[in-house]
Amino acid sequence: MHIAWIGKKTPFCGNVTYSREVTNGLLDRGHQVSFFHFTQEGQSSEPDKGKGSGGDWRAELDGRDVSLPCLYKSQIYTIPTPNATRVLTQALRELKPDLVHASLTISPIDFVLPEICAELQQPLVATFHPAFDRRRRNIASRTQHLAYQIYAPSLANYDRTIVFSETQREILIKLGVRGEQVAVIPNGVDVDKYAPGPSSLKQRLGLQRVFVYQGRVSPEKNLEALLKAWKQSQMGESCGLLILGDGPLVNSLKPFYNAQHGIHWLGYVAEDQQRIEILRGADVFILPSLIEGLSLSLLEAMACGLAPVATDVGADGEVLAGGAGILLDPTRVTAELQTLLPLLRDQREFTQLLGMKARQRVLERYTLSHNISQVEQLYRQLCQGSRQRLQA
């Protein structure tokens, strides 16, 4: 099967990792993938090795890489050039893929894709990434719900939309997308690559207990609530909190929460193996977000056997439900962590048990292999239906 995949390579975010892992998995199973991504004029089409994906893009190595011109791109949205739609349409017409899959980049092109693919008679799938909180408890969650309201009328014209949880599916159905058009296929991780193993992290840092946050350093991630709780808990010299990630709030937070308090800012770690070595050497993973989709960082940490602590937002609550981790109230993160952090520091057997349960949960529900199989099944259904319509 030949899939035209429209996604992101830079700047690094969950969408980038999702696109890389799924397309590489499809190539491993013998499919052809043409990868469409946005590139600003004068920039290389390859990921920035310092801030890029940290892994190989096999579609690019196979010579199936198509650049779409853009004026601006960020972790959140993309502004294409006026002729980007023409470039995309012409490439799809020439390549004649069996199916088009758009890992939506929050771009004006997302809204014209159904018309383009209908004209070319190519089945169209979307993966809809925006984070959410089903209760809309804060400004971030209310703003994100607006994205669902804006996109729902367009998603109703896609053949299928992939979301990561039943809650997302219910939101889109309430906004007018037919239930049969929405497929729930959770994120997945490579459980052979992300797995418990040896690490020299604690010896290098001179620590006995290590806690990790991995993600953007931006308002919706609510990192300051974790930093306040850590500072107030006075965890001691033998404990460290590692911050893996970059973002707009680093410069405003770092002066007040630093090595003096046992907090180590490592920045964005590009290489997969380096990040895995850090996760393997840590004990607890904490994600204090106000909104989420289904965090790949959380799944990666769980697969490596860390005890997970996350807010009950997005699909993360579903991931940790039933004892696979500890859920926080997103409106009381600092207060709840002040109680939890000393407990997680002192109760080693408890954190080890949580880590074992977390990895087992990933093995049961969130493997990349299962994710790819579900995507393949969806592709086959749509392609078969397309062939039947053409014959009719």
mmCIF file of C-alpha atoms in Angstrom:
data_model
loop_
_atom_site.group_PDB
_atom_site.id
_atom_site.type_symbol
_atom_site.label_atom_id
_atom_site.label_comp_id
_atom_site.label_asym_id
_atom_site.label_seq_id
_atom_site.Cartn_x
_atom_site.Cartn_y
_atom_site.Cartn_z
ATOM 1 C CA MET A 1 0.000 0.000 0.000
ATOM 2 C CA HIS A 2 1.252 3.516 -0.784
ATOM 3 C CA ILE A 3 0.461 6.112 1.906
ATOM 4 C CA ALA A 4 0.940 9.858 1.491
ATOM 5 C CA TRP A 5 1.643 11.087 5.020
ATOM 6 C CA ILE A 6 1.312 14.795 5.836
ATOM 7 C CA GLY A 7 2.990 15.677 9.127
ATOM 8 C CA LYS A 8 5.780 17.525 10.928
ATOM 9 C CA LYS A 9 9.523 17.063 11.254
ATOM 10 C CA THR A 10 10.321 20.251 13.162
ATOM 11 C CA PRO A 11 10.115 21.911 15.621
ATOM 12 C CA PHE A 12 10.083 18.956 17.989
ATOM 13 C CA CYS A 13 6.744 18.057 19.601
ATOM 14 C CA GLY A 14 4.553 14.990 20.108
ATOM 15 C CA ASN A 15 3.261 15.283 16.535
ATOM 16 C CA VAL A 16 6.830 14.895 15.251
ATOM 17 C CA THR A 17 7.444 11.733 17.285
ATOM 18 C CA TYR A 18 4.057 10.313 16.278
ATOM 19 C CA SER A 19 4.720 10.880 12.573
ATOM 20 C CA ARG A 20 8.204 9.416 12.725
ATOM 21 C CA GLU A 21 7.272 6.295 14.684
ATOM 22 C CA VAL A 22 4.146 5.447 12.692
ATOM 23 C CA THR A 23 5.686 6.027 9.252
ATOM 24 C CA ASN A 24 8.800 4.050 10.185
ATOM 25 C CA GLY A 25 6.548 1.242 11.425
ATOM 26 C CA LEU A 26 4.570 1.236 8.170
ATOM 27 C CA LEU A 27 7.795 1.079 6.150
ATOM 28 C CA ASP A 28 9.014 -1.834 8.284
ATOM 29 C CA ARG A 29 5.842 -3.704 7.296
ATOM 30 C CA GLY A 30 6.487 -3.263 3.584
ATOM 31 C CA HIS A 31 4.281 -0.260 2.808
ATOM 32 C CA GLN A 32 5.408 2.723 0.738
ATOM 33 C CA VAL A 33 5.313 6.103 2.475
ATOM 34 C CA SER A 34 5.686 9.524 0.842
ATOM 35 C CA PHE A 35 6.255 12.036 3.649
ATOM 36 C CA PHE A 36 4.909 15.577 3.123
ATOM 37 C CA HIS A 37 6.123 18.211 5.584
ATOM 38 C CA PHE A 38 6.412 21.977 5.792
ATOM 39 C CA THR A 39 9.734 23.737 5.188
ATOM 40 C CA GLN A 40 10.442 27.449 5.445
ATOM 41 C CA GLU A 41 12.262 29.044 2.519
ATOM 42 C CA GLY A 42 16.010 28.860 2.935
ATOM 43 C CA GLN A 43 15.859 26.077 5.519
ATOM 44 C CA SER A 44 16.921 22.461 5.088
ATOM 45 C CA SER A 45 14.121 19.904 4.876
ATOM 46 C CA GLU A 46 15.990 17.702 7.341
ATOM 47 C CA PRO A 47 15.279 17.821 11.075
ATOM 48 C CA ASP A 48 17.538 20.085 13.114
ATOM 49 C CA LYS A 49 19.869 17.677 14.899
ATOM 50 C CA GLY A 50 19.824 19.871 18.002
ATOM 51 C CA LYS A 51 16.071 20.288 18.278
ATOM 52 C CA GLY A 52 14.691 17.706 15.880
ATOM 53 C CA SER A 53 13.241 14.290 16.312
ATOM 54 C CA GLY A 54 16.291 12.500 17.632
ATOM 55 C CA GLY A 55 15.741 9.530 15.311
ATOM 56 C CA ASP A 56 15.954 8.437 11.694
ATOM 57 C CA TRP A 57 13.273 9.213 9.119
ATOM 58 C CA ARG A 58 13.183 6.204 6.833
ATOM 59 C CA ALA A 59 10.782 7.832 4.368
ATOM 60 C CA GLU A 60 13.457 10.465 3.804
ATOM 61 C CA LEU A 61 16.182 7.850 3.461
ATOM 62 C CA ASP A 62 14.046 6.057 0.852
ATOM 63 C CA GLY A 63 13.831 9.251 -1.209
ATOM 64 C CA ARG A 64 10.103 9.726 -0.525
ATOM 65 C CA ASP A 65 10.315 13.169 1.030
ATOM 66 C CA VAL A 66 8.120 16.050 -0.221
ATOM 67 C CA SER A 67 8.588 19.619 1.083
ATOM 68 C CA LEU A 68 5.637 21.990 1.312
ATOM 69 C CA PRO A 69 6.540 25.704 1.460
ATOM 70 C CA CYS A 70 5.523 27.629 4.573
ATOM 71 C CA LEU A 71 5.959 31.134 5.962
ATOM 72 C CA TYR A 72 6.099 30.077 9.610
ATOM 73 C CA LYS A 73 5.880 26.960 11.747
ATOM 74 C CA SER A 74 5.921 26.329 15.472
ATOM 75 C CA GLN A 75 5.131 23.506 17.862
ATOM 76 C CA ILE A 76 1.481 24.580 17.791
ATOM 77 C CA TYR A 77 0.581 25.798 14.285
ATOM 78 C CA THR A 78 1.847 26.283 10.721
ATOM 79 C CA ILE A 79 1.278 29.065 8.177
ATOM 80 C CA PRO A 80 1.745 27.760 4.592
ATOM 81 C CA THR A 81 2.665 29.950 1.621
ATOM 82 C CA PRO A 82 -0.122 30.860 -0.830
ATOM 83 C CA ASN A 83 1.088 28.227 -3.324
ATOM 84 C CA ALA A 84 1.467 25.369 -0.810
ATOM 85 C CA THR A 85 -1.975 23.965 -1.672
ATOM 86 C CA ARG A 86 -1.057 23.852 -5.360
ATOM 87 C CA VAL A 87 2.256 22.087 -4.575
ATOM 88 C CA LEU A 88 0.456 19.523 -2.418
ATOM 89 C CA THR A 89 -2.303 18.865 -4.966
ATOM 90 C CA GLN A 90 0.148 18.437 -7.825
ATOM 91 C CA ALA A 91 2.323 16.034 -5.828
ATOM 92 C CA LEU A 92 -0.678 13.902 -4.806
ATOM 93 C CA ARG A 93 -1.868 13.829 -8.416
ATOM 94 C CA GLU A 94 1.555 12.629 -9.626
ATOM 95 C CA LEU A 95 2.243 10.131 -6.820
ATOM 96 C CA LYS A 96 -1.251 8.565 -6.915
ATOM 97 C CA PRO A 97 -1.140 7.169 -3.342
ATOM 98 C CA ASP A 98 -3.702 4.609 -2.213
ATOM 99 C CA LEU A 99 -4.540 6.792 0.788
ATOM 100 C CA VAL A 100 -3.676 10.159 2.357
ATOM 101 C CA HIS A 101 -3.054 10.388 6.120
ATOM 102 C CA ALA A 102 -2.735 13.864 7.658
ATOM 103 C CA SER A 103 -1.271 14.096 11.155
ATOM 104 C CA LEU A 104 -2.890 17.500 11.500
ATOM 105 C CA THR A 105 -0.430 20.371 11.983
ATOM 106 C CA ILE A 106 -3.032 23.084 12.792
ATOM 107 C CA SER A 107 -2.733 24.718 9.385
ATOM 108 C CA PRO A 108 -5.172 26.222 6.852
ATOM 109 C CA ILE A 109 -4.381 23.277 4.585
ATOM 110 C CA ASP A 110 -6.135 20.975 7.078
ATOM 111 C CA PHE A 111 -9.439 22.553 6.017
ATOM 112 C CA VAL A 112 -8.980 22.157 2.231
ATOM 113 C CA LEU A 113 -7.614 18.600 2.275
ATOM 114 C CA PRO A 114 -11.067 16.939 2.085
ATOM 115 C CA GLU A 115 -11.843 18.850 -1.118
ATOM 116 C CA ILE A 116 -8.459 18.012 -2.656
ATOM 117 C CA CYS A 117 -8.704 14.296 -1.866
ATOM 118 C CA ALA A 118 -12.329 14.093 -3.002
ATOM 119 C CA GLU A 119 -11.306 15.532 -6.373
ATOM 120 C CA LEU A 120 -8.417 13.056 -6.648
ATOM 121 C CA GLN A 121 -10.579 10.186 -5.330
ATOM 122 C CA GLN A 122 -8.049 9.368 -2.589
ATOM 123 C CA PRO A 123 -9.308 8.230 0.866
ATOM 124 C CA LEU A 124 -8.378 10.714 3.589
ATOM 125 C CA VAL A 125 -7.513 10.024 7.252
ATOM 126 C CA ALA A 126 -6.709 12.580 9.937
ATOM 127 C CA THR A 127 -5.015 12.181 13.287
ATOM 128 C CA PHE A 128 -6.332 14.935 15.558
ATOM 129 C CA HIS A 129 -3.797 15.837 18.248
ATOM 130 C CA PRO A 130 -5.053 18.863 20.255
ATOM 131 C CA ALA A 131 -4.907 18.308 23.992
ATOM 132 C CA PHE A 132 -8.038 18.484 26.096
ATOM 133 C CA ASP A 133 -9.519 18.367 29.566
ATOM 134 C CA ARG A 134 -13.025 16.963 29.570
ATOM 135 C CA ARG A 135 -14.074 19.226 32.477
ATOM 136 C CA ARG A 136 -12.809 22.554 31.064
ATOM 137 C CA ARG A 137 -11.555 23.655 34.467
ATOM 138 C CA ASN A 138 -9.193 26.437 33.359
ATOM 139 C CA ILE A 139 -8.390 28.891 30.569
ATOM 140 C CA ALA A 140 -6.068 26.420 28.830
ATOM 141 C CA SER A 141 -8.706 23.698 28.635
ATOM 142 C CA ARG A 142 -11.436 26.105 27.508
ATOM 143 C CA THR A 143 -9.169 27.495 24.787
ATOM 144 C CA GLN A 144 -8.317 23.994 23.599
ATOM 145 C CA HIS A 145 -12.001 23.053 23.434
ATOM 146 C CA LEU A 146 -12.385 25.928 20.984
ATOM 147 C CA ALA A 147 -9.981 24.092 18.650
ATOM 148 C CA TYR A 148 -12.369 21.118 18.677
ATOM 149 C CA GLN A 149 -15.289 23.398 17.844
ATOM 150 C CA ILE A 150 -13.388 24.986 14.948
ATOM 151 C CA TYR A 151 -12.178 21.686 13.499
ATOM 152 C CA ALA A 152 -15.294 19.538 13.901
ATOM 153 C CA PRO A 153 -17.126 20.774 10.745
ATOM 154 C CA SER A 154 -14.038 20.020 8.630
ATOM 155 C CA LEU A 155 -13.343 16.657 10.287
ATOM 156 C CA ALA A 156 -16.888 15.644 9.323
ATOM 157 C CA ASN A 157 -15.605 15.666 5.717
ATOM 158 C CA TYR A 158 -12.637 13.364 6.394
ATOM 159 C CA ASP A 159 -13.205 9.651 5.764
ATOM 160 C CA ARG A 160 -11.847 8.870 9.238
ATOM 161 C CA THR A 161 -10.409 10.824 12.145
ATOM 162 C CA ILE A 162 -8.084 9.058 14.577
ATOM 163 C CA VAL A 163 -8.165 10.210 18.202
ATOM 164 C CA PHE A 164 -6.449 8.748 21.253
ATOM 165 C CA SER A 165 -9.330 8.233 23.691
ATOM 166 C CA GLU A 166 -13.061 7.654 23.962
ATOM 167 C CA THR A 167 -13.415 11.052 25.618
ATOM 168 C CA GLN A 168 -12.035 12.789 22.507
ATOM 169 C CA ARG A 169 -14.376 10.731 20.355
ATOM 170 C CA GLU A 170 -17.368 11.779 22.453
ATOM 171 C CA ILE A 171 -16.391 15.460 22.173
ATOM 172 C CA LEU A 172 -16.241 15.289 18.362
ATOM 173 C CA ILE A 173 -19.529 13.379 18.128
ATOM 174 C CA LYS A 174 -21.254 16.049 20.253
ATOM 175 C CA LEU A 175 -19.849 18.642 17.832
ATOM 176 C CA GLY A 176 -21.399 16.930 14.810
ATOM 177 C CA VAL A 177 -18.893 14.358 13.550
ATOM 178 C CA ARG A 178 -20.587 11.008 12.925
ATOM 179 C CA GLY A 179 -19.523 8.246 15.306
ATOM 180 C CA GLU A 180 -18.505 5.853 12.508
ATOM 181 C CA GLN A 181 -16.075 8.501 11.232
ATOM 182 C CA VAL A 182 -14.056 8.612 14.471
ATOM 183 C CA ALA A 183 -11.606 5.811 15.307
ATOM 184 C CA VAL A 184 -9.952 5.498 18.731
ATOM 185 C CA ILE A 185 -6.366 4.322 18.228
ATOM 186 C CA PRO A 186 -4.161 5.214 21.236
ATOM 187 C CA ASN A 187 -0.540 6.247 20.920
ATOM 188 C CA GLY A 188 1.980 3.433 21.210
ATOM 189 C CA VAL A 189 5.663 3.056 22.061
ATOM 190 C CA ASP A 190 8.333 0.606 20.994
ATOM 191 C CA VAL A 191 8.489 -1.557 24.128
ATOM 192 C CA ASP A 192 11.727 -3.213 23.047
ATOM 193 C CA LYS A 193 13.500 0.137 22.771
ATOM 194 C CA TYR A 194 11.779 1.741 25.766
ATOM 195 C CA ALA A 195 12.385 -0.884 28.431
ATOM 196 C CA PRO A 196 14.085 -1.184 31.836
ATOM 197 C CA GLY A 197 17.842 -1.582 31.624
ATOM 198 C CA PRO A 198 21.216 -0.534 33.062
ATOM 199 C CA SER A 199 22.050 3.142 33.551
ATOM 200 C CA SER A 200 24.905 5.070 35.168
ATOM 201 C CA LEU A 201 22.757 8.171 35.694
ATOM 202 C CA LYS A 202 22.700 8.124 39.501
ATOM 203 C CA GLN A 203 26.439 7.520 39.764
ATOM 204 C CA ARG A 204 27.171 10.420 37.392
ATOM 205 C CA LEU A 205 24.900 12.808 39.275
ATOM 206 C CA GLY A 206 25.748 11.522 42.751
ATOM 207 C CA LEU A 207 22.082 10.923 43.582
ATOM 208 C CA GLN A 208 20.159 8.121 45.264
ATOM 209 C CA ARG A 209 16.651 9.028 44.044
ATOM 210 C CA VAL A 210 15.808 10.662 40.700
ATOM 211 C CA PHE A 211 12.528 12.243 39.590
ATOM 212 C CA VAL A 212 11.959 13.316 35.966
ATOM 213 C CA TYR A 213 9.773 15.733 34.033
ATOM 214 C CA GLN A 214 9.930 15.532 30.231
ATOM 215 C CA GLY A 215 8.027 17.909 27.957
ATOM 216 C CA ARG A 216 7.711 21.495 26.805
ATOM 217 C CA VAL A 217 8.379 24.214 29.349
ATOM 218 C CA SER A 218 5.227 26.179 28.556
ATOM 219 C CA PRO A 219 2.171 27.395 30.480
ATOM 220 C CA GLU A 220 -0.165 24.483 29.688
ATOM 221 C CA LYS A 221 2.359 22.011 31.122
ATOM 222 C CA ASN A 222 1.985 23.608 34.570
ATOM 223 C CA LEU A 223 5.629 22.890 35.418
ATOM 224 C CA GLU A 224 5.868 25.656 38.027
ATOM 225 C CA ALA A 225 3.344 23.807 40.204
ATOM 226 C CA LEU A 226 5.759 20.838 40.318
ATOM 227 C CA LEU A 227 8.767 23.089 40.929
ATOM 228 C CA LYS A 228 7.040 24.842 43.844
ATOM 229 C CA ALA A 229 6.091 21.529 45.432
ATOM 230 C CA TRP A 230 9.632 20.199 45.037
ATOM 231 C CA LYS A 231 11.193 23.302 46.582
ATOM 232 C CA GLN A 232 8.748 23.335 49.489
ATOM 233 C CA SER A 233 9.177 19.603 50.170
ATOM 234 C CA GLN A 234 12.923 19.970 50.829
ATOM 235 C CA MET A 235 13.733 16.578 49.327
ATOM 236 C CA GLY A 236 17.364 16.534 50.449
ATOM 237 C CA GLU A 237 20.758 16.397 48.745
ATOM 238 C CA SER A 238 20.405 12.753 47.701
ATOM 239 C CA CYS A 239 17.324 13.502 45.541
ATOM 240 C CA GLY A 240 17.222 15.251 42.198
ATOM 241 C CA LEU A 241 14.533 16.512 39.821
ATOM 242 C CA LEU A 242 15.582 16.447 36.166
ATOM 243 C CA ILE A 243 13.830 18.765 33.694
ATOM 244 C CA LEU A 244 14.073 17.431 30.133
ATOM 245 C CA GLY A 245 12.729 19.949 27.664
ATOM 246 C CA ASP A 246 12.819 23.511 26.433
ATOM 247 C CA GLY A 247 10.274 26.246 25.963
ATOM 248 C CA PRO A 248 9.265 29.860 26.556
ATOM 249 C CA LEU A 249 9.201 29.675 30.370
ATOM 250 C CA VAL A 250 12.733 28.336 30.939
ATOM 251 C CA ASN A 251 14.346 31.734 31.493
ATOM 252 C CA SER A 252 11.646 32.869 33.927
ATOM 253 C CA LEU A 253 11.687 29.667 36.011
ATOM 254 C CA LYS A 254 15.318 28.587 36.045
ATOM 255 C CA PRO A 255 16.690 31.413 38.276
ATOM 256 C CA PHE A 256 14.230 30.531 41.056
ATOM 257 C CA TYR A 257 14.367 26.719 40.816
ATOM 258 C CA ASN A 258 17.882 25.415 40.258
ATOM 259 C CA ALA A 259 20.663 23.125 41.459
ATOM 260 C CA GLN A 260 20.534 24.762 44.888
ATOM 261 C CA HIS A 261 17.163 23.045 45.285
ATOM 262 C CA GLY A 262 18.201 19.780 43.618
ATOM 263 C CA ILE A 263 16.670 20.768 40.255
ATOM 264 C CA HIS A 264 18.727 20.051 37.133
ATOM 265 C CA TRP A 265 17.785 21.671 33.807
ATOM 266 C CA LEU A 266 19.003 19.364 31.017
ATOM 267 C CA GLY A 267 17.269 21.122 28.121
ATOM 268 C CA TYR A 268 15.890 19.206 25.170
ATOM 269 C CA VAL A 269 17.668 15.851 24.773
ATOM 270 C CA ALA A 270 17.574 14.991 21.067
ATOM 271 C CA GLU A 271 19.021 11.493 21.005
ATOM 272 C CA ASP A 272 16.653 8.645 21.827
ATOM 273 C CA GLN A 273 19.310 6.505 23.498
ATOM 274 C CA GLN A 274 20.417 9.345 25.750
ATOM 275 C CA ARG A 275 16.827 9.960 26.872
ATOM 276 C CA ILE A 276 16.279 6.239 27.429
ATOM 277 C CA GLU A 277 19.431 6.035 29.552
ATOM 278 C CA ILE A 278 18.084 8.893 31.702
ATOM 279 C CA LEU A 279 14.671 7.237 32.076
ATOM 280 C CA ARG A 280 16.225 3.897 32.973
ATOM 281 C CA GLY A 281 18.220 5.551 35.748
ATOM 282 C CA ALA A 282 15.265 7.424 37.238
ATOM 283 C CA ASP A 283 12.633 6.324 39.747
ATOM 284 C CA VAL A 284 9.567 8.535 39.234
ATOM 285 C CA PHE A 285 8.098 10.408 36.248
ATOM 286 C CA ILE A 286 5.866 13.439 36.919
ATOM 287 C CA LEU A 287 3.592 15.187 34.402
ATOM 288 C CA PRO A 288 1.635 18.109 35.988
ATOM 289 C CA SER A 289 -0.137 19.324 32.793
ATOM 290 C CA LEU A 290 -3.331 21.378 32.734
ATOM 291 C CA ILE A 291 -4.295 19.766 29.402
ATOM 292 C CA GLU A 292 -2.963 16.781 27.450
ATOM 293 C CA GLY A 293 -3.817 14.498 24.562
ATOM 294 C CA LEU A 294 -2.166 11.163 25.250
ATOM 295 C CA SER A 295 1.383 11.903 26.355
ATOM 296 C CA LEU A 296 4.045 9.886 24.539
ATOM 297 C CA SER A 297 6.554 11.023 27.167
ATOM 298 C CA LEU A 298 4.383 9.429 29.838
ATOM 299 C CA LEU A 299 4.121 6.163 27.893
ATOM 300 C CA GLU A 300 7.882 6.092 27.265
ATOM 301 C CA ALA A 301 8.602 6.543 30.977
ATOM 302 C CA MET A 302 6.078 3.841 31.926
ATOM 303 C CA ALA A 303 7.602 1.443 29.398
ATOM 304 C CA CYS A 304 10.995 2.019 31.056
ATOM 305 C CA GLY A 305 9.522 1.038 34.416
ATOM 306 C CA LEU A 306 9.223 4.409 36.144
ATOM 307 C CA ALA A 307 6.496 5.069 38.700
ATOM 308 C CA PRO A 308 4.184 7.525 36.879
ATOM 309 C CA VAL A 309 2.432 10.520 38.426
ATOM 310 C CA ALA A 310 0.214 12.615 36.133
ATOM 311 C CA THR A 311 -2.790 14.908 36.209
ATOM 312 C CA ASP A 312 -6.179 13.497 35.314
ATOM 313 C CA VAL A 313 -6.486 15.375 32.011
ATOM 314 C CA GLY A 314 -6.730 14.268 28.397
ATOM 315 C CA ALA A 315 -6.321 10.534 28.014
ATOM 316 C CA ASP A 316 -3.623 10.296 30.704
ATOM 317 C CA GLY A 317 -6.260 9.501 33.308
ATOM 318 C CA GLU A 318 -7.344 6.483 31.247
ATOM 319 C CA VAL A 319 -3.718 5.342 30.969
ATOM 320 C CA LEU A 320 -3.140 5.332 34.738
ATOM 321 C CA ALA A 321 -6.609 4.211 35.856
ATOM 322 C CA GLY A 322 -6.862 1.050 37.933
ATOM 323 C CA GLY A 323 -3.567 1.343 39.796
ATOM 324 C CA ALA A 324 -1.051 1.811 36.964
ATOM 325 C CA GLY A 325 0.039 5.143 38.424
ATOM 326 C CA ILE A 326 -0.954 8.089 40.622
ATOM 327 C CA LEU A 327 -3.463 10.672 39.358
ATOM 328 C CA LEU A 328 -3.372 14.308 40.449
ATOM 329 C CA ASP A 329 -6.131 16.898 40.458
ATOM 330 C CA PRO A 330 -4.879 19.541 37.955
ATOM 331 C CA THR A 331 -6.256 22.316 40.189
ATOM 332 C CA ARG A 332 -4.307 21.089 43.281
ATOM 333 C CA VAL A 333 -0.989 19.893 41.858
ATOM 334 C CA THR A 334 1.326 21.723 44.257
ATOM 335 C CA ALA A 335 -0.617 20.750 47.396
ATOM 336 C CA GLU A 336 -0.958 17.097 46.407
ATOM 337 C CA LEU A 337 2.694 16.772 45.365
ATOM 338 C CA GLN A 338 3.878 18.213 48.669
ATOM 339 C CA THR A 339 2.319 15.153 50.281
ATOM 340 C CA LEU A 340 3.356 12.671 47.590
ATOM 341 C CA LEU A 341 6.980 13.624 46.933
ATOM 342 C CA PRO A 342 8.368 12.600 50.356
ATOM 343 C CA LEU A 343 6.361 9.368 50.176
ATOM 344 C CA LEU A 344 7.761 8.538 46.733
ATOM 345 C CA ARG A 345 11.247 9.393 47.974
ATOM 346 C CA ASP A 346 11.082 7.100 51.001
ATOM 347 C CA GLN A 347 8.954 4.179 49.807
ATOM 348 C CA ARG A 348 11.247 2.447 47.317
ATOM 349 C CA GLU A 349 9.300 -0.801 47.181
ATOM 350 C CA PHE A 350 6.107 1.148 46.471
ATOM 351 C CA THR A 351 7.653 3.049 43.538
ATOM 352 C CA GLN A 352 9.171 -0.172 42.151
ATOM 353 C CA LEU A 353 5.761 -1.853 42.265
ATOM 354 C CA LEU A 354 4.158 1.142 40.530
ATOM 355 C CA GLY A 355 6.851 1.006 37.859
ATOM 356 C CA MET A 356 6.168 -2.686 37.225
ATOM 357 C CA LYS A 357 2.429 -2.051 36.931
ATOM 358 C CA ALA A 358 3.064 0.887 34.613
ATOM 359 C CA ARG A 359 5.156 -1.172 32.201
ATOM 360 C CA GLN A 360 2.563 -3.941 32.256
ATOM 361 C CA ARG A 361 -0.160 -1.428 31.358
ATOM 362 C CA VAL A 362 1.865 -0.285 28.333
ATOM 363 C CA LEU A 363 2.438 -3.891 27.244
ATOM 364 C CA GLU A 364 -1.298 -4.568 27.474
ATOM 365 C CA ARG A 365 -2.651 -1.465 25.720
ATOM 366 C CA TYR A 366 -0.080 0.946 24.314
ATOM 367 C CA THR A 367 2.497 -0.839 22.164
ATOM 368 C CA LEU A 368 3.572 0.670 18.874
ATOM 369 C CA SER A 369 3.092 -2.696 17.169
ATOM 370 C CA HIS A 370 -0.591 -2.799 18.132
ATOM 371 C CA ASN A 371 -1.003 0.839 17.105
ATOM 372 C CA ILE A 372 0.406 0.125 13.616
ATOM 373 C CA SER A 373 -1.812 -2.949 13.229
ATOM 374 C CA GLN A 374 -4.924 -0.894 13.994
ATOM 375 C CA VAL A 375 -3.859 1.811 11.540
ATOM 376 C CA GLU A 376 -3.250 -0.831 8.856
ATOM 377 C CA GLN A 377 -6.708 -2.307 9.427
ATOM 378 C CA LEU A 378 -8.265 1.147 9.072
ATOM 379 C CA TYR A 379 -6.361 1.742 5.829
ATOM 380 C CA ARG A 380 -7.545 -1.568 4.372
ATOM 381 C CA GLN A 381 -11.177 -0.789 5.180
ATOM 382 C CA LEU A 382 -11.014 2.632 3.540
ATOM 383 C CA CYS A 383 -9.145 1.448 0.457
ATOM 384 C CA GLN A 384 -11.567 -1.425 -0.042
ATOM 385 C CA GLY A 385 -14.512 0.963 0.245
ATOM 386 C CA SER A 386 -12.873 3.372 -2.200
ATOM 387 C CA ARG A 387 -12.353 0.611 -4.773
ATOM 388 C CA GLN A 388 -15.970 -0.483 -4.452
ATOM 389 C CA ARG A 389 -17.206 3.075 -5.006
ATOM 390 C CA LEU A 390 -15.005 3.496 -8.074
ATOM 391 C CA GLN A 391 -16.256 0.207 -9.525
ATOM 392 C CA ALA A 392 -19.863 1.230 -8.890
#
